[in-house]
Short mmCIF file of C-alpha atoms and ligand atoms in Angstrom, two decimals:
data_model
loop_
_atom_site.label_atom_id
_atom_site.label_comp_id
_atom_site.label_asym_id
_atom_site.label_seq_id
_atom_site.Cartn_x
_atom_site.Cartn_y
_atom_site.Cartn_z
CA MET I 297 1.06 -122.93 93.42
CA THR I 298 -0.94 -126.42 94.49
CA ALA I 299 -1.90 -127.33 97.23
CA PHE I 300 0.88 -129.04 98.77
CA ASP I 301 3.54 -126.23 97.98
CA THR I 302 6.12 -128.40 99.46
CA GLY I 303 9.48 -126.26 99.40
CA ASP I 304 12.02 -128.49 98.70
CA ASP I 305 12.93 -129.88 101.85
CA ILE I 306 11.55 -133.90 102.68
CA ILE I 307 10.06 -133.92 106.00
CA PRO I 308 6.86 -135.80 108.17
CA ARG I 309 4.43 -133.52 106.47
CA ALA I 310 0.51 -133.91 107.33
CA GLY I 311 -2.69 -131.39 107.17
CA VAL I 312 -6.23 -130.42 106.50
CA ILE I 313 -8.06 -130.11 103.54
CA GLY I 314 -11.04 -128.45 103.45
CA TRP I 315 -12.52 -125.80 101.77
CA PRO I 316 -12.11 -122.96 103.60
CA VAL I 317 -9.70 -123.76 105.83
CA ASP I 318 -8.51 -120.31 106.64
CA HIS I 319 -10.75 -121.08 109.99
CA SER I 320 -9.14 -124.06 111.08
CA ARG I 321 -7.78 -124.45 114.71
CA SER I 322 -6.23 -128.19 113.20
CA PRO I 323 -2.30 -126.38 112.83
CA LYS I 324 -2.04 -124.92 115.53
CA LEU I 325 -3.51 -128.26 117.57
CA HIS I 326 -0.66 -130.21 115.18
CA GLY I 327 2.14 -127.30 115.17
CA PHE I 328 2.07 -127.43 119.42
CA TRP I 329 2.49 -130.73 119.40
CA LEU I 330 5.08 -130.98 117.21
CA GLN I 331 6.94 -128.32 118.69
CA GLN I 332 6.62 -129.47 122.63
CA HIS I 333 7.95 -132.65 120.92
CA GLY I 334 10.71 -131.63 119.36
CA LEU I 335 9.57 -133.09 116.19
CA THR I 336 10.28 -131.95 112.69
CA GLY I 337 7.47 -132.27 110.22
CA ARG I 338 5.08 -129.87 109.27
CA TYR I 339 0.79 -129.14 109.39
CA ASP I 340 -0.35 -126.85 106.68
CA ARG I 341 -4.15 -125.70 106.58
CA LEU I 342 -4.07 -126.90 102.53
CA PRO I 343 -6.82 -125.20 100.93
CA VAL I 344 -8.59 -128.21 98.37
CA PRO I 345 -11.57 -126.55 96.96
CA PRO I 346 -14.64 -129.24 96.08
CA GLU I 347 -13.13 -129.46 91.87
CA ASN I 348 -9.79 -130.37 92.83
CA LEU I 349 -10.21 -132.72 95.27
CA ALA I 350 -9.87 -136.06 92.89
CA ALA I 351 -6.31 -134.72 91.94
CA PHE I 352 -5.73 -134.24 95.44
CA MET I 353 -6.23 -137.67 96.64
CA ALA I 354 -4.29 -139.58 93.61
CA ALA I 355 -1.37 -137.04 94.34
CA LEU I 356 -1.67 -136.73 97.64
CA PRO I 357 0.41 -141.13 98.28
CA ARG I 358 3.18 -139.47 95.83
CA GLU I 359 3.75 -136.28 97.48
CA PRO I 360 7.11 -136.36 99.27
CA GLY I 361 7.36 -136.69 103.00
CA PHE I 362 3.30 -136.41 102.91
CA ARG I 363 1.54 -139.03 106.03
CA GLY I 364 -1.44 -137.79 105.53
CA VAL I 365 -5.01 -135.39 105.83
CA ASN I 366 -7.39 -134.25 108.11
CA VAL I 367 -10.87 -133.67 106.29
CA THR I 368 -12.85 -131.03 106.89
CA ILE I 369 -16.69 -129.31 105.38
CA PRO I 370 -16.92 -130.27 102.92
CA HIS I 371 -14.87 -133.47 102.04
CA LYS I 372 -15.44 -135.83 105.05
CA VAL I 373 -17.69 -137.58 102.49
CA ALA I 374 -16.45 -136.93 99.40
CA VAL I 375 -13.36 -138.72 100.47
CA LEU I 376 -14.82 -142.04 101.01
CA PRO I 377 -14.14 -143.26 97.07
CA TYR I 378 -10.39 -142.09 96.91
CA LEU I 379 -9.94 -145.23 100.22
CA ALA I 380 -8.56 -148.27 100.18
CA GLN I 381 -9.81 -148.78 103.67
CA ILE I 382 -12.34 -147.14 105.84
CA ASP I 383 -13.06 -148.33 109.72
CA PRO I 384 -15.04 -149.70 111.03
CA VAL I 385 -16.61 -146.62 113.12
CA ALA I 386 -15.87 -144.35 110.14
CA ARG I 387 -17.88 -146.26 107.84
CA ARG I 388 -20.58 -146.56 110.50
CA ILE I 389 -20.50 -142.58 111.23
CA GLY I 390 -20.39 -142.30 107.38
CA ALA I 391 -17.62 -140.04 106.68
CA VAL I 392 -13.50 -139.61 106.98
CA ASN I 393 -12.01 -137.53 109.29
CA THR I 394 -8.75 -138.91 109.38
CA ILE I 395 -5.95 -140.47 105.82
CA VAL I 396 -3.10 -142.02 106.55
CA VAL I 397 -0.83 -143.15 103.65
CA GLN I 398 -0.09 -146.60 104.46
CA PRO I 399 3.26 -147.74 103.24
CA ASP I 400 2.72 -149.19 99.81
CA GLY I 401 0.64 -145.78 98.91
CA SER I 402 -2.61 -146.80 99.78
CA LEU I 403 -5.01 -144.68 101.52
CA PHE I 404 -6.68 -146.01 105.31
CA GLY I 405 -9.44 -143.21 106.69
CA SER I 406 -11.05 -143.27 109.75
CA ASN I 407 -12.81 -140.91 111.71
CA THR I 408 -11.66 -139.52 115.50
CA ASP I 409 -14.70 -137.24 116.49
CA ALA I 410 -16.61 -140.37 117.89
CA PHE I 411 -13.05 -140.86 119.86
CA GLY I 412 -11.89 -137.75 120.68
CA PHE I 413 -15.73 -136.76 121.80
CA PHE I 414 -15.54 -139.65 124.20
CA GLU I 415 -12.54 -138.49 125.62
CA SER I 416 -13.13 -135.86 126.02
CA LEU I 417 -15.91 -136.39 128.32
CA ARG I 418 -14.21 -139.02 129.92
CA ALA I 419 -11.33 -136.12 130.76
CA ALA I 420 -13.56 -134.42 131.74
CA ALA I 421 -15.66 -136.71 134.53
CA GLY I 422 -11.44 -137.26 135.42
CA GLU I 423 -11.15 -133.92 136.93
CA ASN I 424 -14.34 -132.55 138.27
CA GLU I 425 -14.79 -133.46 141.27
CA ASN I 426 -18.63 -133.47 141.60
CA MET I 427 -18.49 -135.76 138.37
CA ALA I 428 -16.87 -138.64 140.47
CA GLY I 429 -18.94 -141.90 140.01
CA TRP I 430 -20.57 -140.14 136.91
CA GLN I 431 -20.67 -143.30 134.09
CA VAL I 432 -21.93 -142.47 130.12
CA ALA I 433 -24.40 -145.23 130.58
CA ALA I 434 -25.77 -145.01 133.67
CA ALA I 435 -28.82 -143.40 132.63
CA PRO I 436 -30.37 -142.32 129.23
CA ALA I 437 -28.92 -139.57 126.82
CA VAL I 438 -29.89 -136.47 125.19
CA VAL I 439 -29.15 -135.23 121.87
CA LEU I 440 -29.88 -132.52 119.82
CA GLY I 441 -29.09 -132.41 116.79
CA ALA I 442 -29.40 -135.13 113.86
CA GLY I 443 -26.45 -133.84 110.91
CA GLY I 444 -22.77 -135.48 110.20
CA ALA I 445 -21.83 -134.48 114.67
CA ALA I 446 -24.60 -136.23 115.37
CA ARG I 447 -23.64 -138.95 113.95
CA ALA I 448 -19.89 -139.38 115.35
CA ILE I 449 -21.57 -138.82 118.91
CA ILE I 450 -24.76 -141.18 118.79
CA VAL I 451 -22.32 -143.97 117.45
CA ALA I 452 -19.96 -142.76 120.06
CA LEU I 453 -22.66 -143.20 122.98
CA LEU I 454 -23.45 -146.33 121.83
CA ASP I 455 -20.04 -147.61 121.56
CA ALA I 456 -19.99 -146.86 125.15
CA GLY I 457 -22.94 -148.59 126.52
CA VAL I 458 -25.37 -145.85 126.59
CA SER I 459 -28.80 -148.34 126.46
CA GLU I 460 -31.52 -145.25 125.33
CA LEU I 461 -30.38 -142.60 123.24
CA ARG I 462 -33.49 -139.26 123.15
CA LEU I 463 -32.55 -137.90 119.92
CA VAL I 464 -34.35 -134.58 119.21
CA ASN I 465 -34.24 -132.62 115.85
CA ARG I 466 -36.08 -129.68 114.46
CA SER I 467 -36.71 -131.84 111.60
CA PHE I 468 -38.02 -134.98 113.12
CA ASP I 469 -37.78 -136.85 109.52
CA LYS I 470 -34.13 -136.62 110.10
CA ALA I 471 -33.75 -138.12 113.58
CA GLU I 472 -36.95 -140.87 112.64
CA SER I 473 -33.81 -142.76 109.95
CA LEU I 474 -30.94 -142.33 112.37
CA ALA I 475 -33.21 -144.17 114.92
CA ALA I 476 -33.17 -146.29 112.01
CA GLU I 477 -29.94 -146.97 111.01
CA PHE I 478 -28.44 -147.18 114.43
CA GLY I 479 -31.08 -149.64 116.13
CA PRO I 480 -33.92 -149.95 119.41
CA ALA I 481 -31.57 -147.57 121.67
CA ILE I 482 -32.85 -144.56 119.52
CA THR I 483 -35.84 -142.72 120.12
CA ALA I 484 -36.13 -139.94 117.74
CA LEU I 485 -38.30 -137.11 119.53
CA ASP I 486 -39.80 -134.19 117.89
CA TRP I 487 -38.35 -130.59 118.08
CA GLU I 488 -41.42 -129.45 121.00
CA GLU I 489 -40.56 -132.13 123.17
CA ARG I 490 -36.95 -131.31 123.99
CA ALA I 491 -37.49 -130.33 127.19
CA ALA I 492 -39.19 -132.88 128.08
CA ALA I 493 -37.03 -135.23 127.15
CA LEU I 494 -34.31 -133.77 129.16
CA GLY I 495 -36.18 -135.99 132.99
CA GLY I 496 -34.17 -138.56 134.00
CA ALA I 497 -31.40 -137.65 131.77
CA GLY I 498 -27.72 -138.28 132.64
CA LEU I 499 -26.60 -136.67 129.65
CA LEU I 500 -27.10 -133.90 127.84
CA VAL I 501 -24.98 -132.84 124.06
CA ASN I 502 -26.36 -130.23 121.75
CA THR I 503 -24.69 -131.05 117.82
CA THR I 504 -26.77 -128.66 116.60
CA SER I 505 -25.09 -125.11 115.56
CA LEU I 506 -27.84 -123.00 117.74
CA GLY I 507 -25.61 -120.96 119.94
CA MET I 508 -22.73 -120.38 117.87
CA THR I 509 -21.16 -117.15 117.54
CA GLY I 510 -23.84 -115.80 114.88
CA GLN I 511 -26.61 -118.38 114.70
CA PRO I 512 -29.52 -117.96 116.67
CA ALA I 513 -30.13 -118.87 120.43
CA LEU I 514 -30.92 -123.02 122.03
CA ASP I 515 -33.92 -122.10 123.34
CA LEU I 516 -34.09 -125.04 126.25
CA PRO I 517 -35.02 -124.80 129.51
CA LEU I 518 -32.97 -127.18 132.28
CA ASP I 519 -35.36 -127.58 134.06
CA ASP I 520 -36.42 -131.14 134.70
CA LEU I 521 -32.73 -131.96 133.47
CA PRO I 522 -31.04 -133.62 136.69
CA ARG I 523 -28.51 -132.02 138.87
CA ALA I 524 -25.87 -134.65 137.49
CA ALA I 525 -26.50 -134.42 134.79
CA LEU I 526 -23.09 -134.51 132.60
CA VAL I 527 -24.15 -131.06 129.77
CA SER I 528 -22.07 -130.76 126.76
CA ASP I 529 -21.80 -128.58 123.35
CA ILE I 530 -20.00 -129.56 120.51
CA VAL I 531 -20.39 -125.86 119.51
CA TYR I 532 -16.74 -123.88 120.72
CA THR I 533 -17.39 -120.77 119.61
CA PRO I 534 -17.80 -119.41 122.52
CA LEU I 535 -16.09 -121.77 124.57
CA GLU I 536 -18.59 -120.70 126.98
CA THR I 537 -22.11 -121.60 125.77
CA ASP I 538 -25.29 -119.81 126.97
CA LEU I 539 -26.67 -123.40 127.60
CA LEU I 540 -22.76 -124.31 129.41
CA ALA I 541 -23.12 -121.31 131.70
CA ARG I 542 -27.04 -121.68 131.87
CA ALA I 543 -25.81 -125.52 133.24
CA ARG I 544 -22.98 -125.13 135.29
CA ALA I 545 -25.52 -122.06 137.09
CA ARG I 546 -27.39 -124.39 138.04
CA GLY I 547 -24.64 -127.62 139.46
CA ASN I 548 -24.81 -129.55 136.98
CA PRO I 549 -21.09 -130.25 135.31
CA ALA I 550 -20.26 -129.04 131.73
CA VAL I 551 -17.88 -129.86 128.81
CA ASP I 552 -17.11 -127.08 126.60
CA GLY I 553 -16.29 -127.99 122.40
CA LEU I 554 -13.06 -127.00 122.33
CA GLY I 555 -12.28 -130.83 124.29
CA MET I 556 -13.51 -133.14 121.45
CA LEU I 557 -11.82 -131.01 118.47
CA LEU I 558 -8.57 -131.41 121.03
CA HIS I 559 -8.71 -135.47 121.79
CA GLN I 560 -10.07 -136.45 117.51
CA GLY I 561 -6.98 -135.40 116.59
CA ARG I 562 -4.20 -137.46 119.21
CA PRO I 563 -4.98 -140.17 116.73
CA GLY I 564 -3.94 -138.80 113.53
CA PHE I 565 -1.05 -137.30 115.16
CA GLN I 566 0.58 -140.34 116.82
CA ALA I 567 0.13 -141.84 113.36
CA TRP I 568 2.40 -139.83 111.00
CA PHE I 569 4.67 -138.88 113.26
CA GLY I 570 4.99 -141.36 115.81
CA VAL I 571 4.61 -139.72 119.31
CA ALA I 572 0.68 -140.37 121.33
CA PRO I 573 -0.09 -136.45 122.56
CA ALA I 574 -1.21 -135.52 125.46
CA VAL I 575 -4.10 -132.89 125.87
CA THR I 576 -2.90 -130.35 128.56
CA PRO I 577 -4.44 -127.14 129.52
CA GLN I 578 -1.15 -125.54 127.85
CA LEU I 579 -2.56 -127.20 124.82
CA ARG I 580 -6.18 -125.51 125.29
CA ALA I 581 -4.44 -121.87 125.55
CA ALA I 582 -2.39 -122.77 122.96
CA VAL I 583 -4.93 -123.56 120.38
CA LEU I 584 -7.11 -120.24 121.84
CA ALA I 585 -4.96 -117.75 121.65
P1 ATR J 623 -22.92 -130.59 111.17
O1 ATR J 623 -22.39 -131.56 110.08
O2 ATR J 623 -22.11 -129.85 112.37
O3 ATR J 623 -24.05 -131.59 112.84
P2 ATR J 623 -25.54 -130.57 109.59
O4 ATR J 623 -25.57 -131.84 109.24
O5 ATR J 623 -25.72 -128.93 108.69
O6 ATR J 623 -24.05 -130.05 110.54
O7 ATR J 623 -27.18 -129.90 110.60
C1 ATR J 623 -27.11 -128.81 112.09
C2 ATR J 623 -28.19 -129.65 112.83
O8 ATR J 623 -27.80 -128.16 113.58
C3 ATR J 623 -29.36 -130.09 112.35
O9 ATR J 623 -30.09 -131.17 113.28
C4 ATR J 623 -29.99 -128.98 112.16
O10 ATR J 623 -31.48 -129.78 112.83
P3 ATR J 623 -32.22 -129.54 110.93
O11 ATR J 623 -31.89 -131.64 110.28
O12 ATR J 623 -33.88 -130.01 111.51
O13 ATR J 623 -31.91 -128.89 109.70
C5 ATR J 623 -29.99 -128.26 113.44
N1 ATR J 623 -30.05 -127.27 113.44
C6 ATR J 623 -29.49 -126.12 112.68
N2 ATR J 623 -30.45 -124.46 112.85
C7 ATR J 623 -31.07 -125.11 113.75
C8 ATR J 623 -32.68 -124.04 114.48
N3 ATR J 623 -32.53 -123.04 114.73
N4 ATR J 623 -33.02 -124.92 114.81
C9 ATR J 623 -33.24 -126.14 115.30
N5 ATR J 623 -32.20 -126.60 115.33
C10 ATR J 623 -30.62 -126.35 113.78
#
């Protein structure tokens, strides 16, 4: 059996490649939208071990019905050499999470994580009356972490016009090298400065794994954070992290990490299946179930 395992019918198909890929929520996300829109289509988990990536990418354009794939760990960077075209945002992030098979069989790669993050903030701002008038670019943003997820969030915030981004990371050198790469809006700060970095901020984003189920807690006193600041955690297991709970308890608006996951799926679904899908409370419930 190959990763494709197509069966006989030629119907529009997409899926998520990763290794392991069992825990991906993307099949639930895209499966919900397929059903909601009454579309004939499939979206599957596609387990691809690293040693099979080259063969998978070579076969993808020739698989009957395959419109493209989402890409997750550990392939987000490794797929780059197989793509004929890479969207400029994905180039800046340095990773691809969405691949579309073009009519000529070539592969187009993009990264929808920055879009997903920004859309999840925008949706939260629209739904939360405490956030009337909140604008991402109006005050400094604090980003914790300097890994792959941080890169997507940095690009999203710079593109949204944020002019001061305080980047705090345990390994200072990684924050420094992102500051050098992304320019003068970024200030690299030492992990010990994380509480003081919150002064005057309008947004705090945790992109580290701290606070995730099975990981250490995020030790970050929020006293210096203005109450109007939006607090966002890209961790979504648990959905309500300790950071978000503490933020809400002191009156800050808060956005959980599920929104980013749901919104990042929208462009891929539209490209593969031809319908622009929406993020709704029903979708959230279905993906969490
Ligand atoms: P991702 O692609 O999800 O961003 P990653 O590249 O492994 O994953 O990055 C994980 C982030 O969490 C990094 O910023 C990491 O800090 P280091 O660069 O110092 O490794 C941060 N992180 C993980 N465990 C941490 C801990 N115990 N304390 C502080 N930061 C931590």
